[in-house]
Amino acid sequence: MAVPEDTQGGSGDPDLIRRGEPLEITNEFAQVRVCKIWTRNGERLEIEAPKLGYRIWLDPLELESISWQTPETFSRLLQTPFGPDRS
Amino acid sequence: MAVDVAQLTADIAAGDIPALIYNDRDVFELERERIFGSAWLFLAHEAEIPSAGDYVVRRIVDDSFIVIRDEQGRVRVHFNMCLHRGMQLCRAERGNASHFRCPYHGWSYSNAGELVGVPFHADAYGGEHGLSPKEKTLVTPGRVAIYNGLIFASLDPAAPELEDYLGGFRYYLDFYTRQSDAGLDVRGPQRWRVKANWKIGAENFCGDSYHTPHTHVSVVEIELFVDTKARKRKQGALYFTDNGGGTTYKLPPGTYEERAGYVGYPPELIESQRRTWSAEQQALIADAGFMPSAATLFPNLSLVHNWPAVNEEGLIVPFISIRLWQPVGPGETEVYSWFAVDRSAPDWFKQASYKAYLMCFGSSGMFEQDDVENWTSITQMARGRLAQRLNLYNRMGIDREGKLLHDPVEGWPGPGRAFVGFGEYNQRELLNLWSRYLANGSAAPVAGR
């Protein structure tokens, strides 16, 4: 697969082969950047919260499991609205 | 100066309007408490929030509300104030969100209004022991109800049912808001502020056919809307029922189809109207020969339906606008103006109707520009000292003894009472309601009168 040079390893992760066009999802409460990433042997979706400094790479199975969650799951995830309560 | 409500009520019942009511701080404070604190008030149309999470932020005077469709598809109205320190939760005018996160300390709520997240819950509150989020929900207004997609709220938990409040006015409201089972599509609102008292627009739309040929003479001159000529305007009927009333235009002779076609409805919309409206509703157009134009539901929701020429060939196309006169203070109003069109209408019609609306109403509309000049001037004059001694003459259509100059229309097909010709019947009805609310916080008659 041809990998355009300017997209290689954009996040400083040396093992990343390619990063797709980022997509931004925002409303008045939060901002996230979403993009598809390619590892040497597969692909994942990166979700990044730039203002909070969190990032997660989700594989198809994890993403699939999100598709059947109810709003209550996310209410539970938001019990700590800014990420884990670290002291 | 303290408001003498009994005197106000008596003056208004006699057809005299104390001029000060159009710009007086004490009157406004009473209105805030007794009208806007209890009547059913329009917030938004369902078509503005079609998908789960869609919301708009609206006001009832100083109270801000989030009007949102929750994840289950139910319309909810939340007081827009965080339960922790009172911060305004949603500050964008519209958006989509499954949850709200307060900008101040991060208390987070589901869009159904439940408190779901509190930062450092264990450290700060001792966990559930100190604060149980599950027990906290955003405050809601007293009552919320929907009619034809129109979302209303009352701050009074003991308010009557919305359908009872609308009463006979539903017959007329359907002409604007249910032209087919598909319901309305709305655009907007355009929103702007005018230095005018909120009641003036409400009264104008309710029944002031007398101003049309004068204030809007330029609309006639350029042949934008020819039915506004005085000799045509005075043939229209003015109706009032329960908490609302409006104006109509007399239609030329013909069948329902010919008359609806005269104002520019294409055959497919005429068909859906005939399928949707009751025989009694259709009789207003088909038998009595009147087409609804402007109307007001007490206190501050107005509607308008006109049929201007939208191009040089003289193509006549009707439009509907929903408008809200949201008070900012005694001398200032925020005007909300929506364009509304039947959702099942063909695209060419929706576009032409939108153009018709923009030519007449909205911030660019000719009618709008004409009206506001008068309304700001009245409000400015009403601030003066002599205005406190002046009663305005609101007796058109009655003689010095208060006797009607003309009989009501016989066989009027709709609820309420209607008159043909110029008269301030509806403005008197609206202000009588207004004074009863000022006295009682409801439409109940004032005790002892």
Coordinates of C-alpha atoms in Angstrom, one line a residue:
Chain A
M1 CA 0.0 0.0 0.0
A2 CA 1.4 3.4 -1.0
V3 CA 1.7 5.6 2.0
P4 CA 2.0 9.4 1.4
E5 CA 5.0 10.7 3.2
D6 CA 3.4 13.6 5.0
T7 CA 0.9 11.3 6.8
Q8 CA 3.5 8.9 8.2
G9 CA 3.8 8.6 11.9
G10 CA 2.1 11.9 12.5
S11 CA 1.5 11.4 16.2
G12 CA 5.0 10.5 17.1
D13 CA 4.2 6.8 17.2
P14 CA 6.9 5.2 15.2
D15 CA 5.0 2.0 14.6
L16 CA 2.1 3.9 12.9
I17 CA 2.1 3.3 9.2
R18 CA -0.5 5.8 8.2
R19 CA -3.0 8.2 9.6
G20 CA -6.1 9.2 7.8
E21 CA -7.7 12.6 7.4
P22 CA -8.7 13.7 10.9
L23 CA -12.4 14.5 11.5
E24 CA -13.4 16.9 14.2
I25 CA -16.5 16.4 16.2
T26 CA -17.4 19.4 18.5
N27 CA -20.2 21.0 20.3
E28 CA -20.2 23.6 23.0
F29 CA -19.2 21.0 25.6
A30 CA -16.3 19.1 24.1
Q31 CA -14.0 18.7 21.1
V32 CA -12.7 15.4 19.8
R33 CA -10.6 14.5 16.8
V34 CA -11.2 11.2 15.2
C35 CA -9.1 9.5 12.5
K36 CA -8.4 6.1 11.1
I37 CA -4.9 4.8 11.7
W38 CA -3.0 1.9 10.1
T39 CA -0.6 -0.3 12.1
R40 CA 1.7 -2.6 10.3
N41 CA -0.9 -5.3 10.1
G42 CA -4.3 -3.8 10.7
E43 CA -6.3 -0.7 11.4
R44 CA -8.0 1.2 14.3
L45 CA -9.9 4.3 15.0
E46 CA -8.2 6.9 17.0
I47 CA -10.3 9.2 19.3
E48 CA -8.4 12.1 20.7
A49 CA -9.5 14.7 23.2
P50 CA -6.9 17.4 22.6
K51 CA -8.0 19.7 25.4
L52 CA -8.0 16.9 28.0
G53 CA -4.9 15.2 26.6
Y54 CA -6.5 11.7 26.2
R55 CA -6.3 9.4 23.3
I56 CA -7.6 5.9 22.6
W57 CA -7.2 3.5 19.6
L58 CA -10.3 1.3 19.2
D59 CA -10.3 -1.8 17.0
P60 CA -13.3 -3.0 15.0
L61 CA -14.5 -5.3 17.8
E62 CA -14.4 -2.6 20.4
L63 CA -16.2 -0.2 18.0
E64 CA -18.8 -2.8 17.3
S65 CA -19.4 -3.2 21.0
I66 CA -20.1 0.5 21.2
S67 CA -22.8 0.3 18.6
W68 CA -25.1 -1.6 20.9
Q69 CA -24.6 0.5 24.0
T70 CA -27.5 2.5 25.5
P71 CA -27.3 6.2 26.6
E72 CA -26.9 4.9 30.2
T73 CA -23.5 3.5 29.3
F74 CA -22.2 6.9 28.4
S75 CA -23.8 8.5 31.4
R76 CA -21.8 6.0 33.5
L77 CA -18.6 6.8 31.6
L78 CA -19.3 10.5 32.2
Q79 CA -19.5 10.0 36.0
T80 CA -16.0 11.5 35.9
P81 CA -16.6 14.3 33.4
F82 CA -13.0 15.3 32.8
G83 CA -11.4 11.8 32.8
P84 CA -10.3 9.8 35.8
D85 CA -10.3 11.7 39.1
R86 CA -6.6 11.6 39.8
S87 CA -5.2 13.3 42.8
Chain B
M1 CA -45.8 54.4 40.9
A2 CA -47.7 51.4 42.2
V3 CA -50.0 49.8 39.6
D4 CA -53.8 50.3 40.2
V5 CA -54.9 47.0 38.6
A6 CA -58.6 47.6 39.4
Q7 CA -58.5 51.0 37.6
L8 CA -56.5 49.5 34.7
T9 CA -59.1 46.7 34.4
A10 CA -62.0 49.2 34.5
D11 CA -60.4 51.5 31.9
I12 CA -59.6 48.7 29.5
A13 CA -63.0 47.1 29.9
A14 CA -64.5 50.5 28.8
G15 CA -62.2 50.7 25.7
D16 CA -59.7 53.1 27.2
I17 CA -56.1 52.1 27.3
P18 CA -53.9 53.8 29.9
A19 CA -51.0 54.8 27.6
L20 CA -48.4 54.0 30.3
I21 CA -49.0 50.3 30.0
Y22 CA -46.7 50.4 26.9
N23 CA -43.6 51.4 28.9
D24 CA -43.9 51.2 32.6
R25 CA -41.5 49.3 34.9
D26 CA -44.2 48.4 37.5
V27 CA -46.7 47.2 34.9
F28 CA -43.9 45.1 33.5
E29 CA -43.0 43.5 36.8
L30 CA -46.7 42.5 37.2
E31 CA -46.8 41.1 33.7
R32 CA -43.7 39.0 34.5
E33 CA -45.2 37.6 37.6
R34 CA -48.8 37.1 36.6
I35 CA -48.8 36.6 32.8
F36 CA -45.4 35.1 32.0
G37 CA -45.4 33.2 35.3
S38 CA -48.7 31.4 34.5
A39 CA -49.9 31.5 30.9
W40 CA -49.0 28.9 28.3
L41 CA -46.0 30.3 26.4
F42 CA -44.6 29.2 23.1
L43 CA -41.0 28.0 23.1
A44 CA -40.1 26.2 19.9
H45 CA -41.5 24.0 17.1
E46 CA -40.7 20.2 17.1
A47 CA -39.3 20.6 13.6
E48 CA -36.4 22.6 15.1
I49 CA -35.3 19.6 17.1
P50 CA -36.0 16.6 14.8
S51 CA -33.2 14.2 16.0
A52 CA -32.2 12.8 19.3
G53 CA -30.0 15.3 21.1
D54 CA -31.1 18.3 19.0
Y55 CA -31.7 21.3 21.2
V56 CA -32.5 25.0 21.1
V57 CA -32.1 27.5 23.9
R58 CA -35.2 29.7 24.5
R59 CA -36.3 32.2 27.1
I60 CA -39.4 33.0 29.1
V61 CA -38.5 36.6 29.9
D62 CA -35.5 36.1 32.1
D63 CA -35.6 32.3 32.5
S64 CA -33.5 30.3 30.0
F65 CA -34.6 26.9 28.9
I66 CA -33.0 24.0 27.0
V67 CA -35.6 22.6 24.6
I68 CA -34.2 19.2 23.6
R69 CA -35.2 15.8 22.1
D70 CA -33.7 13.2 24.5
E71 CA -32.1 9.9 23.4
Q72 CA -35.6 8.2 23.6
G73 CA -37.0 10.8 21.2
R74 CA -39.1 12.6 23.9
V75 CA -39.2 16.4 23.9
R76 CA -37.9 17.8 27.2
V77 CA -37.6 21.3 28.6
H78 CA -35.0 21.9 31.2
F79 CA -34.3 25.1 33.2
N80 CA -30.9 26.0 31.8
M81 CA -29.2 26.4 35.2
C82 CA -26.6 24.1 36.8
L83 CA -27.8 22.7 40.1
H84 CA -24.4 23.3 41.7
R85 CA -23.6 27.0 41.3
G86 CA -26.2 28.2 38.9
M87 CA -24.2 28.6 35.8
Q88 CA -26.0 28.6 32.5
L89 CA -25.4 25.1 31.1
C90 CA -26.1 25.5 27.4
R91 CA -24.8 28.7 26.0
A92 CA -24.9 28.0 22.3
E93 CA -28.3 28.9 20.8
R94 CA -28.7 25.5 19.3
G95 CA -26.8 22.3 19.0
N96 CA -26.8 18.5 19.5
A97 CA -25.7 16.8 22.7
S98 CA -26.4 13.6 24.6
H99 CA -25.0 15.2 27.8
F100 CA -24.3 18.7 29.1
R101 CA -21.1 19.5 31.0
C102 CA -21.2 22.7 33.0
P103 CA -18.4 25.0 32.1
Y104 CA -17.8 26.1 35.7
H105 CA -17.0 22.9 37.7
G106 CA -18.0 20.2 35.3
W107 CA -21.2 18.8 36.7
S108 CA -22.6 16.8 33.9
Y109 CA -26.2 15.9 32.9
S110 CA -27.8 13.5 30.5
N111 CA -30.0 15.2 28.0
A112 CA -33.0 13.8 29.9
G113 CA -31.9 16.1 32.7
E114 CA -30.3 13.6 35.1
L115 CA -27.1 14.5 37.0
V116 CA -24.7 11.8 35.9
G117 CA -21.2 13.1 36.7
V118 CA -19.6 15.1 39.4
P119 CA -15.8 15.6 39.2
F120 CA -14.0 14.2 42.3
H121 CA -17.2 12.9 43.6
A122 CA -15.5 10.8 46.3
D123 CA -13.0 13.4 47.4
A124 CA -15.3 16.4 47.3
Y125 CA -18.6 15.0 48.5
G126 CA -17.7 11.7 50.2
G127 CA -19.3 9.8 47.3
E128 CA -22.9 8.8 47.5
H129 CA -22.8 9.5 51.3
G130 CA -22.7 13.3 50.6
L131 CA -24.3 13.6 47.2
S132 CA -26.3 11.1 45.2
P133 CA -26.3 12.3 41.6
K134 CA -29.2 9.9 40.8
E135 CA -31.5 12.0 43.0
K136 CA -30.8 15.2 41.2
T137 CA -32.4 16.3 37.9
L138 CA -32.5 19.7 36.2
V139 CA -35.5 21.8 37.1
T140 CA -38.4 21.8 34.7
P141 CA -41.1 24.4 34.1
G142 CA -44.4 23.8 35.7
R143 CA -45.9 22.2 32.6
V144 CA -44.9 21.3 29.0
A145 CA -47.3 20.3 26.2
I146 CA -47.3 20.1 22.5
Y147 CA -50.0 21.0 19.9
N148 CA -49.3 20.5 16.2
G149 CA -45.6 20.4 17.0
L150 CA -45.7 23.7 18.8
I151 CA -44.0 23.2 22.1
F152 CA -45.5 25.3 24.9
A153 CA -44.5 25.6 28.6
S154 CA -46.2 27.2 31.6
L155 CA -44.3 28.1 34.7
D156 CA -47.4 27.3 36.7
P157 CA -47.7 23.6 37.7
A158 CA -51.5 24.2 38.1
A159 CA -52.0 25.6 34.6
P160 CA -55.0 24.2 32.8
E161 CA -54.5 21.7 30.0
L162 CA -52.9 23.3 26.9
E163 CA -55.8 22.0 24.8
D164 CA -58.2 23.8 27.1
Y165 CA -56.1 26.9 27.1
L166 CA -56.1 26.9 23.3
G167 CA -59.8 26.1 23.3
G168 CA -61.6 27.3 20.1
F169 CA -58.4 28.9 18.8
R170 CA -57.2 25.4 17.8
Y171 CA -59.7 25.6 14.9
Y172 CA -57.7 28.6 13.5
L173 CA -54.3 27.5 14.6
D174 CA -54.6 24.4 12.4
F175 CA -54.8 26.6 9.3
Y176 CA -51.2 27.7 10.0
T177 CA -49.7 24.7 11.6
R178 CA -51.4 21.5 10.2
Q179 CA -52.0 21.9 6.5
S180 CA -51.3 18.1 6.1
D181 CA -50.5 15.2 8.4
A182 CA -46.9 15.7 7.5
G183 CA -46.9 18.8 9.7
L184 CA -44.7 21.8 9.4
D185 CA -41.1 22.4 8.3
V186 CA -39.7 25.6 9.9
R187 CA -36.7 27.8 9.1
G188 CA -35.2 30.2 11.6
P189 CA -35.9 31.9 13.8
Q190 CA -34.5 35.2 12.7
R191 CA -34.1 37.1 15.9
W192 CA -33.7 40.8 16.6
R193 CA -34.5 43.3 19.2
V194 CA -36.8 46.3 18.9
K195 CA -37.3 49.2 21.3
A196 CA -41.0 48.5 21.6
N197 CA -43.3 47.0 24.2
W198 CA -44.2 43.3 23.5
K199 CA -48.0 43.9 23.6
I200 CA -48.0 46.2 20.6
G201 CA -47.1 43.5 18.2
A202 CA -49.5 41.0 19.8
E203 CA -52.4 43.5 19.5
N204 CA -51.5 44.4 16.0
F205 CA -51.5 40.8 14.7
C206 CA -54.6 40.0 16.7
G207 CA -56.9 42.4 15.0
D208 CA -55.5 45.6 13.5
S209 CA -56.7 45.4 10.0
Y210 CA -57.2 49.2 10.2
H211 CA -53.4 50.0 10.0
T212 CA -52.7 47.8 6.9
P213 CA -53.8 50.3 4.2
H214 CA -52.0 53.2 5.9
T215 CA -48.8 51.8 7.5
H216 CA -48.3 49.4 4.6
V217 CA -49.3 51.7 1.8
S218 CA -46.0 51.2 0.0
V219 CA -46.7 47.5 -0.1
V220 CA -49.9 48.3 -2.0
E221 CA -48.1 50.8 -4.2
I222 CA -45.5 48.4 -5.5
E223 CA -48.2 45.7 -5.8
L224 CA -46.4 43.3 -3.5
F225 CA -49.6 42.4 -1.8
V226 CA -52.7 44.0 -3.4
D227 CA -55.3 42.7 -0.9
T228 CA -54.0 45.2 1.7
K229 CA -55.9 48.0 -0.1
A230 CA -58.4 49.6 2.3
R231 CA -61.5 48.7 0.4
K232 CA -60.4 45.0 0.4
R233 CA -59.1 45.0 3.9
K234 CA -62.3 46.2 5.5
Q235 CA -64.2 43.3 3.9
G236 CA -62.2 40.9 6.0
A237 CA -63.6 39.4 9.2
L238 CA -62.1 39.7 12.7
Y239 CA -62.7 36.7 15.0
F240 CA -61.8 36.1 18.7
T241 CA -62.3 32.9 20.8
D242 CA -61.0 31.9 24.2
N243 CA -57.4 33.1 24.4
G244 CA -56.8 34.1 20.8
G245 CA -58.1 35.9 17.7
G246 CA -57.1 37.1 14.3
T247 CA -57.8 38.8 11.0
T248 CA -59.0 37.4 7.7
Y249 CA -59.3 38.6 4.1
K250 CA -62.5 38.2 2.1
L251 CA -62.0 35.9 -0.9
P252 CA -63.5 36.3 -4.3
P253 CA -66.5 34.0 -5.1
G254 CA -65.6 30.4 -5.9
T255 CA -65.2 26.8 -4.7
Y256 CA -62.7 25.8 -2.0
E257 CA -60.3 24.9 -4.8
E258 CA -60.7 28.2 -6.6
R259 CA -60.3 30.2 -3.4
A260 CA -57.3 28.4 -2.1
G261 CA -55.9 28.6 -5.6
Y262 CA -56.5 32.4 -5.5
V263 CA -54.0 32.8 -2.6
G264 CA -51.5 30.6 -4.5
Y265 CA -51.8 27.0 -3.2
P266 CA -51.0 24.4 -5.8
P267 CA -53.5 21.5 -6.4
E268 CA -51.5 19.0 -4.3
L269 CA -51.6 21.2 -1.2
I270 CA -55.2 22.0 -1.7
E271 CA -55.9 18.3 -1.7
S272 CA -54.0 17.7 1.5
Q273 CA -55.7 20.6 3.2
R274 CA -59.1 19.1 2.3
R275 CA -58.0 15.7 3.6
T276 CA -56.7 17.3 6.8
W277 CA -59.1 19.9 7.9
S278 CA -62.6 19.3 9.2
A279 CA -65.7 20.2 7.2
E280 CA -66.2 23.1 9.7
Q281 CA -62.7 24.4 9.1
Q282 CA -63.0 24.1 5.3
A283 CA -66.3 26.0 5.5
L284 CA -64.4 29.1 6.6
I285 CA -62.9 29.3 3.2
A286 CA -65.4 27.4 1.0
D287 CA -68.7 28.8 2.4
A288 CA -68.0 31.9 4.4
G289 CA -65.2 32.9 2.0
F290 CA -62.6 34.1 4.5
M291 CA -58.9 33.3 4.5
P292 CA -56.9 33.6 7.8
S293 CA -54.2 36.2 7.8
A294 CA -52.7 37.5 11.1
A295 CA -53.5 36.1 14.5
T296 CA -52.4 36.2 18.1
L297 CA -52.6 33.6 20.9
F298 CA -52.4 35.4 24.3
P299 CA -50.0 36.5 25.4
N300 CA -47.2 36.7 22.9
L301 CA -47.4 34.2 20.1
S302 CA -48.5 35.5 16.7
L303 CA -49.0 34.0 13.3
V304 CA -49.3 35.4 9.8
H305 CA -50.4 34.1 6.4
N306 CA -50.3 36.4 3.4
W307 CA -50.0 35.9 -0.3
P308 CA -47.8 38.4 -2.1
A309 CA -46.6 38.4 -5.7
V310 CA -43.1 37.0 -5.7
N311 CA -41.9 37.8 -9.2
E312 CA -42.4 40.3 -12.0
E313 CA -45.0 38.0 -13.7
G314 CA -47.1 38.4 -10.6
L315 CA -46.9 34.8 -9.3
I316 CA -48.9 34.8 -6.1
V317 CA -47.5 32.5 -3.4
P318 CA -48.7 32.3 0.2
F319 CA -46.4 32.1 3.2
I320 CA -46.7 31.4 6.9
S321 CA -44.7 33.0 9.7
I322 CA -44.7 32.1 13.4
R323 CA -43.6 35.0 15.6
L324 CA -42.9 35.5 19.2
W325 CA -42.8 38.8 21.1
Q326 CA -40.4 37.9 23.8
P327 CA -40.2 40.8 26.4
V328 CA -36.7 42.1 27.3
G329 CA -38.1 44.9 29.5
P330 CA -41.0 47.3 29.5
G331 CA -39.6 49.1 26.4
E332 CA -37.8 46.4 24.5
T333 CA -38.8 43.2 22.8
E334 CA -36.9 40.4 21.2
V335 CA -38.7 39.4 18.0
Y336 CA -38.5 35.7 16.9
S337 CA -39.6 35.1 13.4
W338 CA -39.9 31.7 11.9
F339 CA -40.8 30.7 8.3
A340 CA -43.2 27.8 8.3
V341 CA -44.3 25.6 5.4
D342 CA -46.1 22.3 5.0
R343 CA -43.5 19.5 5.0
S344 CA -45.2 17.7 2.1
A345 CA -45.2 20.8 -0.1
P346 CA -43.2 20.5 -3.4
D347 CA -39.7 22.1 -3.3
W348 CA -40.5 24.9 -5.8
F349 CA -43.4 25.9 -3.5
K350 CA -41.2 25.9 -0.4
Q351 CA -38.6 28.1 -2.1
A352 CA -41.1 30.5 -3.5
S353 CA -43.0 30.6 -0.2
Y354 CA -39.7 31.4 1.6
K355 CA -39.1 34.2 -0.8
A356 CA -42.6 35.5 -0.2
Y357 CA -41.9 35.5 3.6
L358 CA -38.6 37.3 3.2
M359 CA -40.2 40.0 1.1
C360 CA -42.9 40.7 3.6
F361 CA -41.6 39.6 7.1
G362 CA -38.4 38.8 8.9
S363 CA -35.7 41.3 9.3
S364 CA -35.7 42.2 5.6
G365 CA -39.5 42.2 5.2
M366 CA -41.4 45.3 4.1
F367 CA -44.3 44.9 6.5
E368 CA -41.9 44.4 9.4
Q369 CA -40.0 47.6 8.7
D370 CA -43.2 49.6 8.4
D371 CA -44.7 48.2 11.6
V372 CA -41.6 48.6 13.9
E373 CA -41.3 52.3 13.2
N374 CA -44.8 52.8 14.7
W375 CA -44.2 50.4 17.6
T376 CA -40.9 52.0 18.8
S377 CA -42.5 55.4 18.5
I378 CA -45.5 54.4 20.7
T379 CA -43.2 52.9 23.3
Q380 CA -41.0 56.0 23.3
M381 CA -44.0 58.3 23.8
A382 CA -45.5 56.0 26.5
R383 CA -42.5 56.8 28.7
G384 CA -43.4 60.4 29.1
R385 CA -45.1 62.1 32.0
L386 CA -48.2 63.1 30.2
A387 CA -48.6 59.6 28.9
Q388 CA -49.5 58.7 32.5
R389 CA -52.6 60.9 32.2
L390 CA -53.7 59.8 28.7
N391 CA -56.1 57.0 27.9
L392 CA -55.8 55.8 24.3
Y393 CA -59.0 55.4 22.3
N394 CA -59.6 51.7 21.8
R395 CA -63.3 51.8 21.0
M396 CA -63.4 51.3 17.2
G397 CA -66.6 49.3 16.4
I398 CA -68.5 50.4 19.5
D399 CA -70.4 53.6 20.3
R400 CA -69.9 56.0 23.3
E401 CA -72.1 53.7 25.5
G402 CA -70.1 50.7 24.5
K403 CA -72.8 49.3 22.2
L404 CA -71.7 47.4 19.1
L405 CA -72.0 49.3 15.9
H406 CA -72.3 46.2 13.9
D407 CA -73.8 42.7 14.6
P408 CA -71.5 39.7 14.7
V409 CA -71.3 37.7 11.5
E410 CA -74.2 35.3 11.3
G411 CA -73.5 31.7 10.7
W412 CA -69.7 32.2 11.3
P413 CA -68.4 28.6 10.8
G414 CA -65.7 28.7 13.5
P415 CA -65.6 29.1 17.3
G416 CA -66.0 32.5 18.9
R417 CA -67.4 35.7 17.5
A418 CA -66.5 37.5 14.3
F419 CA -67.2 40.9 12.8
V420 CA -66.7 42.2 9.3
G421 CA -65.1 45.7 8.8
F422 CA -62.7 47.7 10.8
G423 CA -63.0 47.5 14.6
E424 CA -60.9 47.0 17.7
Y425 CA -62.9 44.1 18.9
N426 CA -59.9 41.7 19.2
Q427 CA -57.5 44.2 20.8
R428 CA -60.2 44.9 23.4
E429 CA -60.5 41.1 24.0
L430 CA -56.8 40.7 24.2
L431 CA -56.3 43.6 26.6
N432 CA -59.3 42.4 28.7
L433 CA -57.5 39.1 29.1
W434 CA -54.3 40.9 29.9
S435 CA -55.9 42.9 32.7
R436 CA -57.6 39.8 34.1
Y437 CA -54.2 38.1 34.2
L438 CA -52.7 41.1 35.9
A439 CA -55.4 40.9 38.5
N440 CA -55.6 37.2 39.0
G441 CA -52.8 35.4 37.3
S442 CA -55.4 33.7 35.1
A443 CA -58.2 34.5 32.7
A444 CA -60.8 34.4 35.5
P445 CA -63.0 37.4 35.7
V446 CA -61.9 40.0 38.2
A447 CA -63.8 39.6 41.5
G448 CA -66.6 42.1 42.1
R449 CA -67.0 43.1 38.5

